[in-house]
Amino acid sequence: MQRHPRNPLIEPDQVVPSAPGYRVRGAFNPAAVRFDGEVLLLLRVAEDCPAREGRVAVPVASIEAGVGRPEILELSLDDPDVALKDTRGIVYKGLDYLSTMSHIRIARSRDGVSFQVDDTPFIFPGDASECFGVEDARVTRFGDTFAINYTCVSPDGWGTALATTRDFRTIERRGLIFTVQNKDVSIFPESIDGLYRALHRPNNSGFGRPSIWYAESPDLIHWGNHQCILRPRDTFWEEMKIGGGAPCIKTPQGWLQLYHAKGRNQIYSLFTVLLDLEQPWRVLKRGSIPILRPEMPYETDGFFPNVVFCNGVVTWEDGRVFIYYGACDESVCLLETTVAELLASVDAA
Amino acid sequence: MQRHPRNPLIEPDQVVPSAPGYRVRGAFNPAAVRFDGEVLLLLRVAEDCPAREGRVAVPVASIEAGVGRPEILELSLDDPDVALKDTRGIVYKGLDYLSTMSHIRIARSRDGVSFQVDDTPFIFPGDASECFGVEDARVTRFGDTFAINYTCVSPDGWGTALATTRDFRTIERRGLIFTVQNKDVSIFPESIDGLYRALHRPNNSGFGRPSIWYAESPDLIHWGNHQCILRPRDTFWEEMKIGGGAPCIKTPQGWLQLYHAKGRNQIYSLFTVLLDLEQPWRVLKRGSIPILRPEMPYETDGFFPNVVFCNGVVTWEDGRVFIYYGACDESVCLLETTVAELLASVDAA
């Protein structure tokens, strides 16, 4: 497996802000899909609003009839109604506002390496359930329809919403498919025995550690038969929590899933797990060590240091696999590997 | 509204333990349903295991092939592998065990007041997702099938499972319908426009306060279109969290839901809310004060003081409503009222 020599492939300064007064802090954690002869990345773009001395400014989505527009709430620090809330935001007249807001932006490439980032958002917060931002998309293809799931954040918590598209220009919102608190949803690229399948990551913190769960659906919208199938191990790398990544890769040996793990010292790394083809809630094998961990300067030093996180993978007919990953919640990088190498990495029972 | 003069109707000493060495600590929070000329209550029965001096004992469900049996894990406090974990349990060889375990037991009555409690459990923990207990059932009738949802607790967290029955003797388990952490699920007694509807209460604690959510399902098994519809108010009674109760009562004015609220000083009380008949995610009106709050000695003094909690309601053809409620996580009580009185209680916008 090899990091691409041109890493990071996409950095924040390549992204045009959503609105005047906005500043792009991160372009990271992309979904990935082959479409119409191109590789499309669905970037998470995080923006904040610089403020003048003595003032504070936060990005807000002004939402009307299902359409959101980027606006700025700028306030004086002398305003008695303003309270700072650690580094993540402010409280104004009793309501919370976050200091950064994310949306989903498309980057397009012919070769999977050189990307051109769209000038405008693809999915911008569009209803009350998304008003704090939309994050970390995954794309799963079903014929000529693409299912996009993403984390939606609001004062009511963070859950997972579904949107569908056929052209990567317009989307249809299909509502929250996994209620709060739940993210890291990875939908399998085929239905099995007439049911769609997914991995998800509910927050059971305080009663067990955040683990990978399995669910089934007749229609991608309604989900049930939830089962906990993969838990963090007591290791340096997985101690805190784990969560699913891009849609599984189908191999003759089983469904291959790349998952992220948060270990000691807040370090995020990437692992592989192999699931049974017919009964995908059955774990066959699991990698004993990470296939990728923060080592390069762009992985160890950035907006959120020591994070590698993957929610987008592209496979090629010759067995090559392009693993796009976010580094430091800031940039997009590429790890090149093959299905054979990934299968070899799942070495533990 | 009147508390029944014979309250509490059911107390722990009326319940035969599940196994020798078990002790019943609470018989409370019942689901309620009219069936075959009787009122059935589906009690939550909480049991612990008294231990001899210098020892500790906890109830455990020994689970094999979907059938659980009550067993006891008794250990010496001198055992270096035993660690006490506040009052809720122990850690033994790295695994958690809770000091009490709940199951669901049926109590039967001709008049809705004098109950005979079955000698054996109705729903006992039967798989890994229930191994710490099953709690707080709700029953919703659909023709000759009854949907029973209940909280299942395991080391992976607490979620909501569904079982169905036609005879209240055998059940069919249908899996987790709301993944962890989620409880207080209240399924509407009719499908609307071909979809089943439910209220649920995900744990968004730390990002918003636990609130009442709405969801839809084509089949009672798979759920989606999650929406947050009712949040705690900043009042003495609701400050901490709220959660749904028994299935809604259908009235010409709307769906009437009795919900519980946890306020300051850990006090639980009961409120009413009215939802739109056709669009049940729309809140029409809400009670400004509790319809019931801990006042009587059996409500203020017990296993968990100052708790009234309702997940079982029976309606009669003449408009009377029997509200069965748990008091102090210990006993079952009855509040008698009418649909008209409940509708009059929803007085606020």
XYZ file of C-alpha atoms in Angstrom:
698
model
C 0.000 0.000 0.000
C 1.371 3.377 -0.949
C 0.517 6.915 -0.064
C 0.318 8.976 -3.224
C 3.435 11.159 -3.665
C 1.246 14.194 -4.373
C -0.578 13.959 -1.019
C -2.510 15.924 0.118
C -4.496 15.897 -3.107
C -6.924 18.577 -1.932
C -6.299 21.327 0.625
C -8.599 24.035 2.011
C -7.068 26.815 -0.094
C -8.300 25.062 -3.261
C -11.910 25.539 -2.162
C -13.927 28.705 -2.812
C -15.896 29.709 0.321
C -19.678 29.329 0.227
C -20.257 33.029 0.843
C -18.407 36.316 1.352
C -17.105 36.426 4.921
C -16.755 32.644 5.089
C -13.330 30.974 5.400
C -12.606 27.339 4.471
C -10.841 25.547 7.335
C -11.039 21.990 6.060
C -11.803 20.006 2.888
C -11.697 16.412 4.071
C -13.430 13.069 4.713
C -14.738 12.589 1.164
C -17.200 10.046 -0.140
C -15.940 8.646 -3.463
C -17.703 7.266 -6.519
C -17.040 6.604 -10.210
C -19.570 8.479 -12.347
C -19.705 9.267 -16.042
C -16.003 8.643 -16.674
C -14.856 10.622 -13.657
C -14.032 10.038 -10.024
C -16.234 12.263 -7.875
C -15.323 13.077 -4.300
C -18.050 14.434 -2.026
C -15.928 16.541 0.291
C -16.841 17.717 3.725
C -16.037 21.427 3.649
C -15.859 23.073 7.081
C -16.066 26.860 7.225
C -15.893 29.512 9.893
C -16.218 33.305 9.865
C -13.287 35.512 10.917
C -14.432 38.394 13.094
C -13.015 41.839 13.783
C -11.408 42.654 17.153
C -13.934 42.641 19.974
C -16.486 40.766 17.948
C -17.413 37.164 17.288
C -18.898 35.728 14.087
C -20.363 32.318 13.304
C -21.690 30.782 10.090
C -25.412 30.021 10.123
C -27.709 28.377 7.611
C -30.778 30.494 6.966
C -33.365 27.881 6.085
C -36.628 28.526 4.261
C -38.847 25.928 2.616
C -36.139 23.279 2.460
C -33.458 25.584 1.019
C -30.553 26.819 3.105
C -28.407 29.885 2.454
C -25.085 30.748 4.129
C -25.358 33.749 6.431
C -23.239 35.260 9.199
C -24.234 36.021 12.751
C -21.781 38.694 13.939
C -22.028 40.006 17.477
C -20.119 42.234 19.864
C -18.363 40.478 22.734
C -19.739 43.326 24.884
C -23.298 42.219 24.127
C -24.677 40.860 27.419
C -26.665 38.261 25.450
C -23.439 36.669 24.090
C -21.607 33.921 25.975
C -18.543 32.117 24.610
C -18.784 28.345 24.783
C -15.250 26.887 24.749
C -13.750 26.891 21.225
C -16.752 25.288 19.573
C -19.179 28.151 19.491
C -21.250 30.738 21.266
C -24.530 30.974 23.098
C -26.642 33.946 22.003
C -29.966 34.671 23.705
C -30.017 31.115 25.023
C -29.440 29.452 21.631
C -26.276 27.550 20.671
C -24.240 28.364 17.556
C -21.187 26.369 16.431
C -18.021 28.155 15.325
C -17.700 26.021 12.176
C -20.364 24.626 9.839
C -19.850 21.916 7.243
C -21.465 21.240 3.883
C -20.827 18.720 1.104
C -18.938 19.892 -2.015
C -18.067 17.887 -5.129
C -14.526 17.553 -6.521
C -14.145 15.991 -9.985
C -11.217 14.152 -11.614
C -10.450 12.162 -14.769
C -7.524 10.241 -13.257
C -8.537 10.032 -9.620
C -5.537 12.153 -8.600
C -5.931 15.700 -10.011
C -9.180 17.184 -8.734
C -11.159 20.282 -9.635
C -13.408 21.442 -6.798
C -16.874 22.830 -7.645
C -17.373 26.512 -6.797
C -20.672 25.963 -4.985
C -21.988 23.492 -2.409
C -23.649 20.237 -3.481
C -25.497 19.545 -0.197
C -25.916 22.589 2.019
C -27.908 22.448 5.308
C -31.526 22.529 4.142
C -33.790 21.850 7.090
C -33.919 22.097 10.867
C -32.269 18.669 11.329
C -29.180 19.933 9.423
C -28.925 23.493 10.692
C -25.528 22.941 12.389
C -24.092 21.296 9.273
C -23.904 18.201 7.075
C -20.787 16.009 7.339
C -18.938 12.885 6.215
C -20.969 11.570 3.261
C -20.924 8.026 1.876
C -22.182 7.086 -1.606
C -23.607 3.697 -2.583
C -24.628 2.948 -6.174
C -27.807 1.018 -7.031
C -28.141 0.917 -10.833
C -28.489 4.506 -12.014
C -29.455 5.815 -8.571
C -26.890 6.817 -5.966
C -27.750 6.719 -2.270
C -25.876 9.377 -0.288
C -25.922 9.164 3.479
C -24.437 11.867 5.635
C -24.303 13.064 9.219
C -26.781 15.848 9.946
C -26.152 17.995 13.007
C -28.663 20.190 14.852
C -29.413 21.327 18.402
C -31.330 18.017 18.728
C -28.173 15.950 18.177
C -26.403 14.234 15.301
C -28.034 11.549 13.179
C -27.778 10.143 9.657
C -29.857 11.374 6.729
C -30.318 9.907 3.253
C -30.469 11.722 -0.075
C -30.613 10.210 -3.556
C -29.322 11.504 -6.871
C -28.968 10.349 -10.451
C -26.827 13.194 -11.773
C -24.788 14.614 -8.872
C -26.371 17.992 -9.532
C -29.734 17.715 -7.784
C -30.693 15.590 -4.795
C -33.881 14.343 -3.219
C -33.831 14.374 0.600
C -35.289 11.178 2.098
C -35.166 12.045 5.790
C -33.265 10.722 8.796
C -32.656 7.001 8.396
C -30.764 6.555 11.681
C -31.958 8.720 14.549
C -29.649 10.568 16.917
C -27.012 9.807 18.036
C -25.768 7.785 15.078
C -23.161 8.255 12.332
C -20.613 6.281 10.290
C -23.353 4.598 8.255
C -22.065 2.348 5.465
C -24.714 0.927 3.106
C -23.845 -2.334 1.318
C -23.727 -1.984 -2.490
C -26.238 -4.809 -3.098
C -29.427 -5.986 -1.484
C -29.198 -9.546 -0.140
C -32.313 -11.732 -0.047
C -34.426 -8.694 -0.868
C -33.138 -6.533 1.984
C -30.689 -3.676 1.945
C -27.969 -3.922 4.606
C -25.941 -1.318 6.441
C -23.378 -0.831 9.164
C -23.996 2.013 11.589
C -22.468 3.440 14.747
C -24.909 4.443 17.495
C -23.496 6.302 20.456
C -23.784 3.924 23.399
C -21.111 5.784 25.282
C -21.320 5.270 29.010
C -22.875 1.828 28.513
C -20.428 -0.039 26.360
C -18.037 1.669 23.954
C -19.118 2.995 20.542
C -19.194 -0.101 18.322
C -20.203 -1.122 14.807
C -23.821 -2.262 14.417
C -25.681 -3.951 11.565
C -29.208 -3.221 10.270
C -31.590 -4.217 7.449
C -34.086 -2.328 5.320
C -36.697 -3.146 2.664
C -36.361 0.258 0.986
C -33.233 2.148 2.242
C -35.567 4.477 4.212
C -36.788 2.312 7.099
C -34.257 0.261 9.108
C -34.544 -2.506 11.707
C -33.076 -5.744 13.086
C -30.227 -3.811 14.700
C -27.353 -5.953 15.999
C -24.011 -5.069 17.545
C -21.415 -6.975 15.517
C -17.964 -5.436 16.120
C -16.657 -3.868 19.317
C -13.465 -1.945 20.121
C -10.614 -4.120 21.317
C -8.550 -3.149 24.345
C -5.624 -2.098 22.220
C -3.602 1.048 21.784
C -5.431 1.731 18.490
C -9.056 0.854 19.278
C -9.466 1.580 22.953
C -11.947 4.493 22.613
C -14.283 3.626 19.740
C -14.621 2.288 16.215
C -16.915 3.139 13.274
C -17.599 2.052 9.692
C -16.295 3.729 6.559
C -17.115 3.558 2.849
C -19.533 0.926 1.460
C -18.036 -2.582 1.659
C -16.012 -3.996 -1.224
C -17.388 -7.340 -2.436
C -14.723 -10.045 -2.732
C -15.014 -13.816 -3.206
C -13.887 -14.205 0.420
C -16.476 -11.843 1.893
C -17.481 -8.209 2.300
C -14.396 -6.121 3.001
C -15.006 -3.093 5.231
C -12.494 -0.427 6.084
C -13.247 1.024 9.514
C -11.709 3.737 11.628
C -10.572 3.338 15.205
C -9.889 5.921 17.877
C -7.271 4.826 20.345
C -5.126 6.235 23.072
C -3.956 9.869 22.712
C -6.925 10.649 20.380
C -5.175 8.921 17.476
C -7.396 7.761 14.582
C -6.257 4.899 12.333
C -7.762 2.583 9.700
C -8.472 -1.153 10.020
C -10.002 -3.863 7.850
C -12.686 -6.435 8.693
C -14.153 -9.232 6.554
C -17.891 -10.050 6.801
C -19.722 -13.131 5.542
C -21.164 -12.707 2.034
C -24.567 -14.260 2.771
C -24.867 -13.363 6.467
C -23.075 -10.014 6.644
C -23.662 -9.678 10.388
C -21.126 -12.517 10.820
C -17.546 -11.323 11.304
C -15.084 -13.700 9.615
C -11.715 -12.028 10.232
C -10.276 -8.743 11.389
C -6.958 -7.023 10.898
C -4.665 -7.123 13.910
C -2.844 -3.883 13.060
C -3.904 -0.709 11.224
C -3.492 -0.582 7.455
C -2.920 3.164 7.875
C -1.955 5.300 10.856
C -0.837 8.921 11.156
C 2.843 9.130 10.215
C 3.339 11.763 7.523
C 3.474 15.463 8.505
C 0.111 16.105 6.805
C -1.376 13.351 9.020
C 0.219 14.290 12.319
C 0.105 18.079 12.124
C -3.030 20.002 11.173
C -6.430 21.280 12.248
C -7.085 18.125 14.317
C -3.739 16.307 14.591
C -3.183 12.558 14.238
C -6.360 11.726 12.353
C -6.731 9.537 9.277
C -10.377 8.824 8.453
C -11.876 7.096 5.402
C -15.415 7.195 4.035
C -14.620 6.942 0.311
C -13.078 4.120 -1.698
C -12.947 3.514 -5.456
C -12.206 0.097 -6.991
C -10.879 -0.536 -10.486
C -11.410 -3.514 -12.787
C -7.762 -4.562 -12.448
C -8.050 -5.001 -8.675
C -6.527 -1.662 -7.704
C -8.239 0.205 -4.868
C -8.011 3.956 -4.297
C -8.586 4.754 -0.640
C -9.364 8.454 -0.236
C -8.958 9.608 3.328
C -9.206 12.758 5.360
C -6.049 13.859 7.173
C -6.241 15.986 10.326
C -9.849 17.054 9.547
C -8.178 19.324 6.992
C -7.185 17.743 3.668
C -7.833 14.847 1.285
C -5.189 12.184 0.714
C -4.924 8.996 -1.315
C -3.668 5.547 -0.379
C -3.213 3.164 -3.328
C -3.615 -0.544 -2.733
C -5.272 -3.656 -4.149
C -8.071 -5.991 -3.111
C -5.449 -8.712 -2.613
C -3.431 -6.539 -0.214
C -6.553 -5.585 1.738
C -7.596 -9.242 2.020
C -4.119 -10.108 3.244
C -4.486 -7.486 5.988
C -7.388 -9.298 7.701
C -5.191 -11.715 9.558
C -6.849 -12.178 12.964
C -9.786 -14.273 14.134
C -58.884 12.511 38.106
C -58.719 10.245 41.104
C -56.100 7.961 42.527
C -57.695 4.625 43.345
C -58.279 4.247 47.087
C -56.681 0.784 47.016
C -53.363 2.072 45.643
C -50.842 0.537 45.277
C -52.724 -2.188 43.430
C -49.660 -4.419 43.085
C -46.607 -4.546 45.360
C -43.409 -6.609 45.151
C -44.481 -9.068 47.864
C -47.346 -10.243 45.637
C -44.873 -11.520 43.042
C -43.247 -14.968 43.192
C -39.507 -14.696 42.376
C -38.312 -16.170 39.076
C -35.961 -18.598 40.789
C -34.811 -19.731 44.250
C -32.351 -17.166 45.608
C -34.015 -14.334 43.704
C -35.798 -11.497 45.548
C -38.439 -9.224 43.968
C -37.563 -5.561 44.555
C -40.088 -3.943 42.245
C -43.259 -4.759 40.271
C -43.922 -1.551 38.358
C -44.211 0.354 35.057
C -46.804 -1.959 33.484
C -48.046 -2.048 29.910
C -51.847 -2.457 29.916
C -54.274 -4.055 27.471
C -57.807 -5.432 27.373
C -57.756 -9.069 26.257
C -60.354 -11.805 26.342
C -62.566 -10.123 28.954
C -59.679 -9.231 31.241
C -57.295 -6.364 31.826
C -53.722 -7.620 31.460
C -50.807 -5.715 32.922
C -47.322 -6.519 31.631
C -45.320 -5.689 34.747
C -41.664 -4.914 34.914
C -40.401 -7.161 37.696
C -36.956 -6.214 39.029
C -35.089 -8.826 41.052
C -31.825 -9.026 42.923
C -30.042 -11.772 44.846
C -29.338 -11.379 48.566
C -25.859 -12.592 49.464
C -24.323 -13.907 52.651
C -21.854 -11.807 54.664
C -18.600 -11.265 52.788
C -20.075 -12.304 49.495
C -21.852 -10.635 46.605
C -24.533 -12.170 44.354
C -26.102 -10.944 41.148
C -28.892 -12.338 38.952
C -27.781 -13.439 35.494
C -29.675 -14.785 32.513
C -28.093 -17.960 31.204
C -28.978 -17.816 27.522
C -28.923 -20.738 25.125
C -30.571 -20.902 21.701
C -32.886 -17.975 22.368
C -34.070 -19.208 25.779
C -32.929 -17.564 28.999
C -32.936 -19.102 32.473
C -32.453 -17.253 35.775
C -29.163 -18.110 37.452
C -27.041 -16.604 40.218
C -23.448 -15.490 40.097
C -22.226 -15.557 43.714
C -18.679 -14.511 44.528
C -16.501 -13.793 47.512
C -15.615 -10.170 48.125
C -12.090 -11.477 48.805
C -11.831 -12.720 45.223
C -9.219 -10.498 43.544
C -11.221 -10.741 40.279
C -14.254 -9.020 41.893
C -14.643 -5.242 41.909
C -17.720 -3.445 43.264
C -19.141 -0.859 40.862
C -21.150 1.696 42.904
C -24.579 0.323 43.872
C -25.474 -0.878 40.411
C -23.359 -3.959 40.106
C -19.995 -5.630 40.038
C -17.156 -6.183 37.623
C -15.920 -9.778 37.575
C -12.953 -10.757 35.402
C -13.431 -7.577 33.384
C -17.135 -8.163 32.670
C -19.962 -6.015 34.065
C -22.902 -7.470 35.985
C -25.866 -5.410 37.240
C -27.190 -5.882 40.761
C -30.809 -6.097 39.579
C -32.295 -7.685 36.450
C -35.809 -7.088 35.118
C -38.215 -9.282 33.196
C -41.833 -8.881 32.064
C -44.573 -10.665 34.079
C -48.324 -10.701 33.405
C -50.943 -9.715 36.002
C -54.603 -10.477 35.180
C -57.843 -8.875 36.390
C -61.580 -8.990 35.639
C -62.308 -5.505 37.009
C -59.043 -3.708 36.308
C -58.425 -3.248 40.034
C -57.867 -6.679 41.672
C -54.937 -8.386 39.989
C -53.548 -11.906 40.103
C -49.880 -12.068 39.141
C -48.643 -15.034 37.081
C -46.137 -17.285 38.848
C -43.654 -17.307 35.983
C -42.140 -14.690 33.645
C -43.814 -13.824 30.346
C -40.756 -12.256 28.666
C -37.440 -13.247 30.233
C -34.072 -12.131 28.766
C -33.616 -14.465 25.786
C -30.657 -13.280 23.755
C -27.428 -11.323 24.048
C -29.174 -7.985 23.435
C -31.346 -8.583 26.541
C -28.848 -10.167 28.890
C -28.999 -7.314 31.448
C -32.813 -7.368 31.464
C -36.038 -6.430 29.681
C -37.964 -3.396 30.957
C -40.964 -1.086 30.576
C -43.177 -2.787 27.967
C -45.874 -1.126 25.853
C -48.641 -3.055 24.062
C -50.385 -1.924 20.879
C -53.243 -3.933 19.369
C -53.574 -4.514 15.617
C -56.589 -6.781 15.023
C -55.828 -10.094 16.723
C -52.086 -9.421 16.944
C -50.501 -7.477 19.771
C -47.224 -5.649 19.279
C -45.165 -5.513 22.472
C -42.171 -3.194 22.562
C -39.785 -3.156 25.482
C -36.391 -1.844 26.520
C -33.628 -4.416 26.168
C -30.436 -3.852 28.124
C -27.022 -5.390 27.480
C -23.343 -4.445 27.765
C -23.809 -2.842 24.302
C -26.362 -0.347 25.638
C -30.130 -0.053 25.899
C -32.424 -0.164 22.888
C -36.004 -1.106 22.037
C -37.057 -4.571 20.867
C -40.342 -5.779 19.405
C -42.204 -9.005 20.108
C -45.632 -10.051 18.879
C -48.257 -12.288 20.460
C -51.824 -13.409 19.843
C -52.463 -15.188 23.140
C -50.235 -13.577 25.805
C -48.693 -16.992 26.440
C -46.116 -17.261 23.653
C -44.245 -14.504 21.842
C -42.298 -14.136 18.641
C -39.205 -11.936 18.951
C -38.834 -9.526 16.016
C -35.493 -7.917 16.874
C -34.360 -4.429 17.850
C -36.555 -1.837 16.166
C -34.793 1.205 17.662
C -31.071 0.845 18.141
C -29.196 1.964 21.241
C -29.624 4.306 23.013
C -33.402 4.524 22.667
C -36.412 3.769 24.873
C -39.920 5.068 25.667
C -41.269 3.825 22.332
C -45.024 4.328 21.890
C -46.557 2.783 18.760
C -49.782 4.367 17.459
C -52.758 1.972 17.504
C -53.546 2.460 13.787
C -51.533 2.789 10.619
C -52.091 6.100 8.835
C -51.800 6.281 5.038
C -50.321 2.792 5.027
C -47.541 3.522 7.506
C -47.248 2.628 11.168
C -46.228 5.527 13.411
C -44.367 5.703 16.690
C -42.915 8.067 19.225
C -39.453 7.255 20.538
C -36.831 8.777 22.803
C -33.233 8.591 21.594
C -30.539 9.663 24.008
C -29.096 12.868 22.605
C -27.763 13.848 25.980
C -24.873 16.266 25.764
C -26.204 17.655 22.467
C -29.714 18.769 23.230
C -31.817 17.261 26.009
C -33.593 13.905 25.665
C -36.736 14.717 23.669
C -39.673 12.937 22.023
C -39.107 11.901 18.399
C -41.458 10.588 15.712
C -40.849 7.779 13.181
C -42.675 5.782 10.484
C -42.626 2.147 9.394
C -44.151 0.020 6.618
C -44.146 -3.137 8.756
C -43.473 -2.329 12.466
C -39.960 -3.820 12.057
C -38.101 -1.196 10.003
C -38.332 2.492 11.010
C -37.348 5.756 9.358
C -38.203 9.428 8.764
C -37.124 10.297 12.299
C -38.107 13.787 13.494
C -37.720 15.536 16.821
C -41.204 16.830 17.696
C -41.351 17.643 21.435
C -38.556 18.990 23.616
C -38.275 19.538 27.369
C -39.342 22.972 28.519
C -37.222 24.982 30.961
C -39.612 24.323 33.813
C -39.343 22.801 37.246
C -41.023 19.629 35.923
C -39.400 19.072 32.522
C -35.929 20.531 32.849
C -33.982 17.244 32.504
C -35.814 15.145 29.908
C -39.143 13.866 28.622
C -40.288 10.572 27.075
C -43.411 8.956 25.638
C -45.720 6.559 27.459
C -48.511 4.178 26.438
C -49.872 4.109 22.857
C -51.819 7.301 22.059
C -55.571 7.491 22.702
C -57.498 8.476 19.564
C -59.944 11.344 20.152
C -61.886 13.528 17.687
C -59.529 16.383 18.621
C -56.298 14.473 17.980
C -53.994 11.768 19.302
C -53.676 12.115 23.064
C -50.298 11.044 24.461
C -49.382 10.823 28.115
C -45.675 11.467 28.561
C -43.345 11.513 31.521
C -41.041 14.353 32.458
C -37.990 14.416 34.677
C -37.470 17.752 36.346
C -35.434 19.303 39.074
C -34.565 17.121 42.102
C -34.996 13.934 39.986
C -38.790 14.219 40.229
C -40.808 12.359 37.561
C -44.334 13.519 36.686
C -46.916 12.924 33.939
C -48.036 15.361 31.235
C -50.404 15.292 28.269
C -49.837 16.361 24.655
C -52.242 16.399 21.698
C -50.986 15.455 18.201
C -52.667 16.037 14.842
C -54.782 13.073 13.681
C -53.567 13.065 10.070
C -50.056 14.451 10.594
C -49.126 13.051 13.989
C -45.712 14.722 13.954
C -47.567 18.033 14.411
C -48.008 19.081 18.046
C -51.363 20.820 18.568
C -51.406 21.522 22.300
C -49.562 20.560 25.442
C -50.475 20.571 29.115
C -48.950 23.394 31.125
C -48.911 21.478 34.427
C -48.588 17.775 35.272
C -51.757 15.684 35.427
C -49.986 13.609 38.092
C -47.001 14.302 40.312
C -45.575 12.479 43.332
C -47.661 13.401 46.374
C -48.872 10.261 48.136
C -46.506 8.347 50.442
C -46.312 5.440 47.957
C -45.163 7.953 45.307
C -42.663 9.922 47.383
C -41.112 7.159 49.459
C -39.869 3.893 47.959
C -37.131 2.150 46.007
C -36.595 5.217 43.788
C -38.441 8.105 45.485
C -40.581 10.723 43.730
C -41.276 8.808 40.544
C -44.606 8.362 38.776
C -44.195 6.762 35.336
C -46.858 5.536 32.913
C -46.585 3.107 30.010
C -50.032 1.473 30.265
C -53.497 2.940 29.736
C -56.874 1.230 29.236
C -59.887 3.017 27.763
C -63.514 2.014 28.242
C -66.493 2.489 25.932
C -68.073 5.019 28.320
C -65.087 7.376 28.073
C -63.419 6.319 31.326
C -59.630 5.927 31.195
C -57.597 3.783 33.591
C -54.063 5.092 33.827
C -51.811 2.437 35.364
C -48.551 3.889 36.609
C -45.423 2.803 38.363
C -44.664 4.482 41.689
C -41.088 4.756 42.964
C -39.886 1.972 40.598
C -41.584 -0.303 43.107
C -45.377 -0.720 42.778
C -48.338 -0.388 40.396
C -50.986 2.281 40.990
C -54.149 3.402 39.214
C -55.374 6.868 38.303
C -58.985 6.997 37.089
C -59.982 9.701 34.657
C -61.889 10.299 31.420
C -60.996 11.262 27.869
C -62.784 14.589 28.462
C -60.654 15.363 31.515
C -57.457 14.470 29.663
C -58.435 16.683 26.720
C -59.144 19.530 29.135
C -55.616 19.134 30.531
C -53.915 20.082 27.232
C -54.308 23.800 27.743
C -51.115 25.348 26.351
C -49.951 26.175 22.845
